[in-house]
Amino acid sequence: MAAFWLLTLFSALILQVRSGNTGGGPSPVTTGLSGTWKYAACYVDNTNGRVLGSEYDNNATTIESCLAHCSASNFTLAATEHSVQCFCGDYLMNGAVQAPASDCSMACGGNATEACGGKNRLSVYTSTGNVTALPVPTIQNTSLPGSWKYRGCLAEPSSKTRVFPYEMDWKTNNTVDACLNQCAAFGYPAAGLEAGEQCFCGDITDVTSNNGTYVADSECNMPCSGDPVHLCGAGYRLTTYYWTGTHSVVSLMAETHDHQFLIGGLVVPLIATLGVNNKVTFLEKYGSSEFKNSTGAYELDISLTDNYLLAWREMHVKSDVFCSGSIILPDRGARQINVGGWSDKSRYGVRLYYPDGSPGVNGTHDWEENVNELTLQRSRWYPTAMMMPNGSILVVGGENGSNGPPQPSLEILPKPPGGDTVIVLDYLQPDDTSNLYPFLLVLPSGRFFIGYYNEARILDPVTFDTIAVLPNMPGAVNNFQAGRTYPMEGSAMLLPQHAPYTDPIEILICGGTTPGQIVLDNCITIAPEVDSPAWTLERMPSKRVMPCMVTLPDGTYMILNGAHQGMAGFRQSRDPNYSALLYDPTRPIGQRFSILNSTIVARLYHSEATLLPDGRVLVSGSDPESPEYPQEFRIEVYVPPYLNQGFKQPTFTITETDWALGGQYTIEVTLFQGTISSMRVSLIAASSSTHGNVMSGGRILFPAFSCSGTTCTITAPPNVYVCPPGWHQLFVLDGPTPSHSAWVRIGGDPAGLGNWPDYSDFTLPGV
């Protein structure tokens, strides 16, 4: 028994020596600590807020347990307070000052001989030998980035309602500069920092719209998680800043321009294509259509829209073209080709239509297809097609039909000699459900741009190897995982090329959404072949997913249709975007958008927009399968501003319509208000669109020309990289006003598609 008491007494003496306590109350631990830890001093806490941020409470707290806890997270300071609290960090904040050593005299909850601070007193230990104490944080109102200015401390209207819509939570790295720069990068002129670790972005008008109230600056009293010498709001309080410089400028078009009802439809079309016969072909679901008597294909004669019975021609497909892809071939007949489909054999489908007839005169040709003779090598649902510079057809991506596994590969039509010639694209495998209908574009170097989900790269045109991986596409201000291709669905276009075609080409991509279906309100552009390419972001006047974009003859772009909420797909979108926009790339960045008049027709999933020969835009479709928004049969036309200024459209005559690259061709021009000196000529590549994907990239060229009197000579584009072989709408512009278009073929049919496929049941127009 005596031995037990001696052992107990010896252990107590050891603990007293380690703690520096040889007869009094609890004291700091000054010996026997792990690693390089040592006692620093007693500090005052909570005079201006907590001086250490990371708290761990345990009723059995000891100095040793607190040091171990902080060491495990690589902190260099550890402190105990009020017997049971452990705090970690790398510096003391909020103007921490030392207190008398005797103030830190409360016994640790797990060892009564050790001192664990006191009430609002910290026993501080350091592993570096130093203690950095920062001053009381203040509002950062100088040395701000850009044109930001401090506005004040803003109170949220309630715990459930936020003033600004876009929130980022940065628990360890929130700073005023980082928050302001992030908001500015995405075009938001108001920024607020809350609760130390939150950054919010929005518009100045949000303050009034959402009932924000400015209060005393003293109510914003929490240090920033990444910059403890500055304040980042408090609970439901925002340290708020406004951008005072030039930001996005949106014009309201003064001219009259509007949607007009054109004609009632027969079905809800999924694919729209203007043919060289100046009629519009529509494809819709066949077999899976809601309309049991649908034949899957129809042609609209624009010249007969005052007579419903005469305007529509019934055509026929043999398999389901639901979510397939189409382009126009460079053969002599400008045939339309459609590839892929939804189920069974239609997934391998290759369908061809040779347009015939003329305005007011019915054609007799129909869609041709034979799955026993001509198919894709892989089944594809949601594929993209592109005309390559060599005249062959590139088909990329999709799924294996009916929501099946991905098809991350490419193939070529006509099929090259040999066995299986499909090339697997590993980068389409991840996130396959977010990279359908990838964007495919031919660049002036001859290389290919491919955009998918939020990624992009440049491909070799022969091997299809990756030459360069481009920076990821910016998405939402608070979500870098936002996407641009189906089903997050934005739309992509090539910006204009002007003779002599030496300027780097740019690509425009507008709209999209996040995995959480927070729709994007921006467009992005990139010149992919310059040194160190980077995306430039511009805010749109409103959010838009499933936009349709149309290249106009004057080199501007119309953006319309889509929704403010959701994503592409059946029953996936809400809140239609009824407004139309004009994007003018000749204006400075941030000043390129103009707001046009709105429609009253909701155009959601499966809506399209198509440029007509007279310069109007045909607007069709909407198939959301939603009880709120019925299927849309009405066909509208939008009359752009250039046709509503009271000017007569110019005219021209042309005799040679089959152009060689670099050749010179004559037109005879009649202008009604301007002069030859202000005249322009544009060429827009023939296209087909579905799901907002214009499968020519909306390519527009402004070729060189010269005039003698009213006789003008146009120089055709120089090569197949600037201008892949194919058919183009030729426009003459008298000031802002375009003529009706004429079709010209440029570059011939280098792959001989006009003689393909060589089967008796396909009509061949020749090369």
XYZ file of N, CA and C in Angstrom, residues 296-446:
453
model
N -42.919 11.713 -91.016
C -41.571 12.023 -90.561
C -40.872 13.127 -91.320
N -41.399 13.564 -92.469
C -40.711 14.577 -93.267
C -41.729 15.398 -94.050
N -41.477 16.715 -94.102
C -42.361 17.640 -94.819
C -41.514 18.766 -95.389
N -42.040 19.376 -96.455
C -41.344 20.503 -97.081
C -42.297 21.684 -97.172
N -41.810 22.874 -96.790
C -42.620 24.082 -96.781
C -42.173 25.009 -97.895
N -43.109 25.368 -98.759
C -42.858 26.325 -99.834
C -43.203 27.713 -99.293
N -42.187 28.512 -99.030
C -42.383 29.825 -98.419
C -43.232 30.732 -99.311
N -43.171 30.519 -100.627
C -43.911 31.389 -101.543
C -45.410 31.126 -101.521
N -45.837 30.031 -100.864
C -47.256 29.661 -100.872
C -47.876 29.672 -99.476
N -47.276 30.404 -98.548
C -47.756 30.328 -97.166
C -49.129 30.979 -96.961
N -49.631 31.661 -97.984
C -50.996 32.176 -97.857
C -52.030 31.108 -98.197
N -51.564 29.919 -98.553
C -52.463 28.812 -98.874
C -51.944 27.553 -98.186
N -52.538 27.237 -97.055
C -52.047 26.142 -96.225
C -51.989 24.824 -96.994
N -52.970 24.548 -97.798
C -53.035 23.262 -98.492
C -51.955 23.120 -99.544
N -51.553 24.245 -100.151
C -50.525 24.188 -101.189
C -49.114 24.334 -100.632
N -48.977 24.962 -99.471
C -47.645 25.291 -98.964
C -46.877 24.065 -98.496
N -47.582 23.065 -97.998
C -46.911 21.899 -97.421
C -46.893 20.722 -98.398
N -45.739 20.065 -98.498
C -45.628 18.828 -99.281
C -45.239 17.692 -98.342
N -46.003 16.632 -98.390
C -45.702 15.460 -97.568
C -44.530 14.698 -98.170
N -43.562 14.356 -97.314
C -42.431 13.524 -97.716
C -42.354 12.342 -96.750
N -41.341 11.503 -96.909
C -41.344 10.246 -96.149
C -39.916 9.836 -95.781
N -39.765 9.376 -94.550
C -38.534 8.684 -94.147
C -38.914 7.260 -93.756
N -37.906 6.399 -93.690
C -38.171 4.989 -93.422
C -37.776 4.561 -92.012
N -37.085 5.437 -91.289
C -36.688 5.102 -89.922
C -36.721 6.377 -89.085
N -36.533 6.226 -87.787
C -36.784 7.326 -86.849
C -35.578 8.267 -86.785
N -35.779 9.488 -87.260
C -34.703 10.481 -87.298
C -34.611 11.265 -85.995
N -35.342 10.860 -84.970
C -35.365 11.541 -83.684
C -33.934 11.761 -83.173
N -33.531 13.031 -83.055
C -32.225 13.437 -82.529
C -31.070 12.888 -83.364
N -31.190 13.093 -84.665
C -30.122 12.759 -85.606
C -29.415 14.056 -86.002
N -28.538 13.990 -87.002
C -27.810 15.172 -87.450
C -27.846 15.298 -88.957
N -27.790 16.544 -89.473
C -27.898 16.781 -90.916
C -26.907 17.848 -91.374
N -26.425 17.709 -92.603
C -25.698 18.764 -93.303
C -26.094 18.729 -94.777
N -25.609 19.704 -95.537
C -25.867 19.772 -96.978
C -24.583 19.417 -97.717
N -24.694 18.549 -98.689
C -23.527 18.055 -99.419
C -23.110 19.037 -100.519
N -21.844 18.978 -100.928
C -21.361 19.852 -101.996
C -21.590 19.296 -103.396
N -22.376 18.234 -103.511
C -22.594 17.676 -104.851
C -23.457 18.635 -105.679
N -23.621 18.313 -106.937
C -24.302 19.224 -107.854
C -25.762 19.464 -107.455
N -26.366 18.512 -106.765
C -27.765 18.655 -106.384
C -27.973 19.232 -105.002
N -26.878 19.545 -104.260
C -26.983 20.069 -102.888
C -27.875 19.179 -102.035
N -27.624 17.871 -102.122
C -28.447 16.947 -101.344
C -28.274 17.174 -99.842
N -29.329 16.892 -99.127
C -29.296 16.926 -97.671
C -29.074 15.504 -97.177
N -28.127 15.367 -96.239
C -27.854 14.054 -95.667
C -28.189 14.101 -94.188
N -28.816 13.030 -93.704
C -29.200 12.913 -92.308
C -28.647 11.606 -91.770
N -28.016 11.649 -90.595
C -27.355 10.459 -90.058
C -27.789 10.215 -88.617
N -27.855 8.919 -88.249
C -28.172 8.528 -86.892
C -29.663 8.505 -86.636
N -30.025 8.258 -85.392
C -31.431 8.172 -85.029
C -31.600 7.553 -83.664
N -32.836 7.204 -83.365
C -33.187 6.899 -81.988
C -33.114 5.424 -81.621
N -33.606 4.548 -82.449
C -33.725 3.164 -82.003
C -33.571 2.208 -83.175
N -33.250 0.968 -82.826
C -33.144 -0.114 -83.806
C -32.238 0.295 -84.968
N -32.660 0.014 -86.187
C -31.808 0.295 -87.342
C -31.642 1.783 -87.610
N -32.569 2.591 -87.093
C -32.461 4.030 -87.347
C -31.191 4.615 -86.749
N -30.641 3.981 -85.732
C -29.414 4.486 -85.109
C -28.243 4.467 -86.087
N -28.302 3.583 -87.077
C -27.249 3.472 -88.088
C -27.635 4.202 -89.384
N -28.769 4.890 -89.352
C -29.361 5.389 -90.583
C -28.535 6.441 -91.311
N -28.526 6.344 -92.644
C -27.982 7.371 -93.539
C -29.066 7.653 -94.571
N -29.587 8.879 -94.579
C -30.725 9.238 -95.429
C -30.339 10.416 -96.310
N -30.814 10.424 -97.543
C -30.455 11.477 -98.491
C -31.705 12.029 -99.169
N -31.699 13.356 -99.347
C -32.777 14.022 -100.081
C -32.156 14.969 -101.099
N -32.590 14.854 -102.335
C -32.121 15.667 -103.463
C -33.211 16.699 -103.748
N -33.039 17.946 -103.274
C -34.110 18.935 -103.433
C -34.415 19.203 -104.907
N -35.692 19.316 -105.224
C -36.104 19.673 -106.578
C -37.331 20.566 -106.485
N -37.891 20.900 -107.609
C -38.970 21.866 -107.634
C -38.409 23.270 -107.456
N -39.284 24.237 -107.316
C -38.899 25.634 -107.172
C -40.046 26.350 -106.473
N -39.847 27.593 -106.018
C -40.954 28.294 -105.353
C -42.213 28.308 -106.211
N -43.290 27.795 -105.636
C -44.563 27.712 -106.343
C -44.744 26.457 -107.150
N -43.672 25.661 -107.304
C -43.739 24.433 -108.110
C -43.292 23.258 -107.245
N -44.150 22.280 -107.082
C -43.825 21.127 -106.246
C -42.696 20.309 -106.841
N -41.846 19.794 -105.963
C -40.885 18.797 -106.379
C -41.484 17.411 -106.293
N -40.730 16.431 -106.746
C -41.199 15.039 -106.701
C -40.242 14.133 -105.942
N -39.025 14.610 -105.668
C -38.052 13.764 -104.976
C -38.457 13.572 -103.516
N -37.945 12.521 -102.926
C -38.247 12.217 -101.528
C -36.969 11.722 -100.854
N -37.060 11.516 -99.549
C -35.913 10.982 -98.820
C -35.660 9.541 -99.241
N -34.383 9.185 -99.385
C -33.978 7.846 -99.819
C -33.104 7.215 -98.741
N -33.388 5.933 -98.486
C -32.687 5.241 -97.404
C -32.819 3.742 -97.623
N -31.731 3.018 -97.370
C -31.772 1.563 -97.451
C -30.729 1.016 -96.485
N -31.171 0.539 -95.332
C -30.236 0.087 -94.300
C -29.515 -1.196 -94.702
N -29.962 -1.853 -95.750
C -29.261 -3.037 -96.232
C -28.097 -2.673 -97.149
N -28.028 -1.399 -97.550
C -26.974 -0.964 -98.464
C -26.051 0.090 -97.849
N -26.614 1.026 -97.096
C -25.848 2.181 -96.640
C -26.168 2.449 -95.174
N -25.152 2.333 -94.324
C -25.330 2.596 -92.896
C -24.057 3.209 -92.320
N -24.193 3.743 -91.121
C -23.029 4.098 -90.325
C -22.378 2.828 -89.792
N -21.117 2.947 -89.373
C -20.440 1.806 -88.775
C -20.823 1.621 -87.307
N -21.247 2.703 -86.661
C -21.659 2.642 -85.266
C -23.050 3.250 -85.135
N -23.800 2.759 -84.176
C -25.107 3.352 -83.909
C -24.901 4.682 -83.196
N -25.671 5.708 -83.618
C -25.448 7.049 -83.064
C -26.777 7.776 -82.871
N -26.981 8.217 -81.651
C -28.111 9.069 -81.269
C -27.501 10.357 -80.730
N -27.919 11.509 -81.232
C -27.320 12.816 -80.932
C -25.901 12.958 -81.508
N -25.672 12.587 -82.757
C -24.353 12.812 -83.351
C -24.279 14.178 -84.035
N -23.060 14.609 -84.305
C -22.824 15.813 -85.102
C -22.141 15.421 -86.398
N -22.529 16.092 -87.485
C -21.890 15.871 -88.787
C -21.225 17.162 -89.245
N -20.145 17.026 -90.016
C -19.422 18.194 -90.521
C -18.805 17.879 -91.879
N -18.857 18.847 -92.783
C -18.196 18.707 -94.066
C -16.710 19.023 -93.908
N -15.849 18.064 -94.254
C -14.414 18.265 -94.135
C -13.870 18.959 -95.385
N -12.695 19.570 -95.285
C -12.119 20.249 -96.448
C -11.886 19.338 -97.652
N -11.691 18.045 -97.415
C -11.470 17.127 -98.537
C -12.770 16.657 -99.175
N -13.910 17.159 -98.692
C -15.193 16.811 -99.280
C -15.864 15.605 -98.683
N -15.211 14.959 -97.698
C -15.827 13.832 -97.003
C -16.617 14.341 -95.798
N -17.407 13.450 -95.225
C -18.293 13.813 -94.119
C -17.750 13.202 -92.839
N -17.580 14.044 -91.823
C -17.144 13.587 -90.516
C -18.363 13.469 -89.610
N -18.504 12.317 -88.942
C -19.611 12.080 -88.009
C -18.999 11.736 -86.654
N -19.421 12.454 -85.602
C -18.763 12.339 -84.302
C -19.792 12.195 -83.187
N -19.478 11.282 -82.253
C -20.160 11.249 -80.970
C -21.527 10.621 -80.988
N -22.289 10.925 -79.944
C -23.615 10.383 -79.764
C -23.650 9.278 -78.724
N -24.809 8.683 -78.626
C -25.016 7.526 -77.758
C -25.493 6.355 -78.594
N -25.476 5.206 -77.976
C -25.866 3.987 -78.675
C -27.387 3.829 -78.698
N -28.076 4.944 -78.926
C -29.521 4.904 -79.091
C -30.280 4.685 -77.801
N -31.472 5.261 -77.720
C -32.419 4.990 -76.633
C -31.777 5.104 -75.255
N -31.041 6.203 -75.030
C -30.382 6.427 -73.737
C -29.403 5.312 -73.405
N -28.736 4.783 -74.423
C -27.771 3.715 -74.245
C -26.404 4.237 -73.855
N -25.398 3.362 -73.879
C -24.030 3.759 -73.527
C -23.475 4.746 -74.548
N -22.388 5.434 -74.196
C -21.839 6.456 -75.092
C -21.234 5.856 -76.346
N -21.117 6.690 -77.351
C -20.443 6.336 -78.594
C -19.310 7.352 -78.810
N -18.235 7.245 -78.006
C -17.168 8.246 -78.041
C -16.187 7.994 -79.185
N -16.638 8.243 -80.386
C -15.824 7.890 -81.548
C -16.210 8.757 -82.733
N -15.425 8.631 -83.805
C -15.747 9.304 -85.059
C -15.656 8.306 -86.201
N -16.330 8.639 -87.279
C -16.221 7.871 -88.508
C -16.431 8.800 -89.690
N -16.092 8.301 -90.878
C -16.125 9.103 -92.095
C -17.065 8.469 -93.106
N -17.810 9.333 -93.781
C -18.615 8.938 -94.925
C -18.116 9.677 -96.168
N -18.079 9.005 -97.311
C -18.228 7.564 -97.513
C -17.175 6.782 -96.729
N -17.514 5.596 -96.310
C -16.605 4.792 -95.509
C -15.316 4.526 -96.279
N -14.157 4.811 -95.669
C -12.879 4.527 -96.329
C -12.702 3.027 -96.558
N -11.831 2.656 -97.495
C -11.597 1.223 -97.757
C -11.037 0.515 -96.530
N -11.255 -0.777 -96.459
C -10.733 -1.572 -95.361
C -11.845 -2.025 -94.443
N -11.438 -2.482 -93.283
C -12.405 -2.977 -92.311
C -13.006 -1.843 -91.505
N -13.038 -2.040 -90.204
C -13.595 -1.034 -89.300
C -12.663 0.179 -89.263
N -13.157 1.336 -89.645
C -12.320 2.542 -89.688
C -12.725 3.565 -88.627
N -13.511 3.140 -87.661
C -13.930 4.036 -86.589
C -12.736 4.346 -85.685
N -12.628 5.605 -85.253
C -11.563 6.041 -84.346
C -12.188 6.424 -83.014
N -11.694 5.828 -81.944
C -12.204 6.110 -80.603
C -11.614 7.421 -80.096
N -12.444 8.242 -79.480
C -12.029 9.513 -78.889
C -12.207 9.402 -77.379
N -11.114 9.123 -76.686
C -11.204 8.864 -75.250
C -11.791 10.039 -74.488
N -11.547 11.256 -74.972
C -11.992 12.423 -74.216
C -13.507 12.609 -74.263
N -14.206 11.891 -75.132
C -15.666 11.936 -75.125
C -16.271 10.907 -74.173
N -15.422 10.057 -73.572
C -15.937 9.013 -72.688
C -16.412 9.572 -71.350
N -15.591 10.380 -70.649
C -16.093 10.950 -69.388
C -17.251 11.912 -69.664
N -18.141 11.982 -68.730
C -19.277 12.913 -68.835
C -20.006 12.769 -70.168
N -20.143 11.531 -70.641
C -20.699 11.336 -71.985
C -22.112 11.876 -72.110
N -22.851 11.899 -71.021
C -24.218 12.391 -71.131
C -24.282 13.911 -71.216
N -23.136 14.579 -71.118
C -23.112 16.041 -71.193
C -22.352 16.554 -72.409
N -21.937 15.675 -73.301
C -21.175 16.140 -74.463
C -21.762 15.639 -75.781
N -23.082 15.443 -75.803
C -23.732 15.022 -77.040
C -23.873 16.219 -77.981
N -24.086 15.934 -79.267
C -24.074 16.979 -80.290
C -22.868 17.909 -80.103
N -21.641 17.367 -80.115
C -20.477 18.241 -79.939
C -20.389 19.272 -81.067
N -19.744 20.390 -80.777
C -19.533 21.425 -81.788
C -18.326 21.029 -82.647
N -18.517 21.018 -83.971
C -17.443 20.698 -84.909
C -17.295 21.841 -85.911
N -16.068 22.346 -86.074
C -15.834 23.484 -86.951
C -14.496 23.327 -87.650
N -14.453 23.690 -88.938
C -13.201 23.705 -89.691
C -12.536 25.064 -89.490
N -11.258 25.052 -89.111
C -10.503 26.281 -88.904
C -9.715 26.643 -90.160
N -9.341 27.902 -90.330
C -8.628 28.315 -91.552
C -7.278 27.643 -91.742
N -6.728 27.044 -90.697
C -5.484 26.286 -90.836
C -5.730 24.919 -91.454
N -6.990 24.523 -91.540
C -7.343 23.177 -91.986
C -7.587 22.226 -90.836
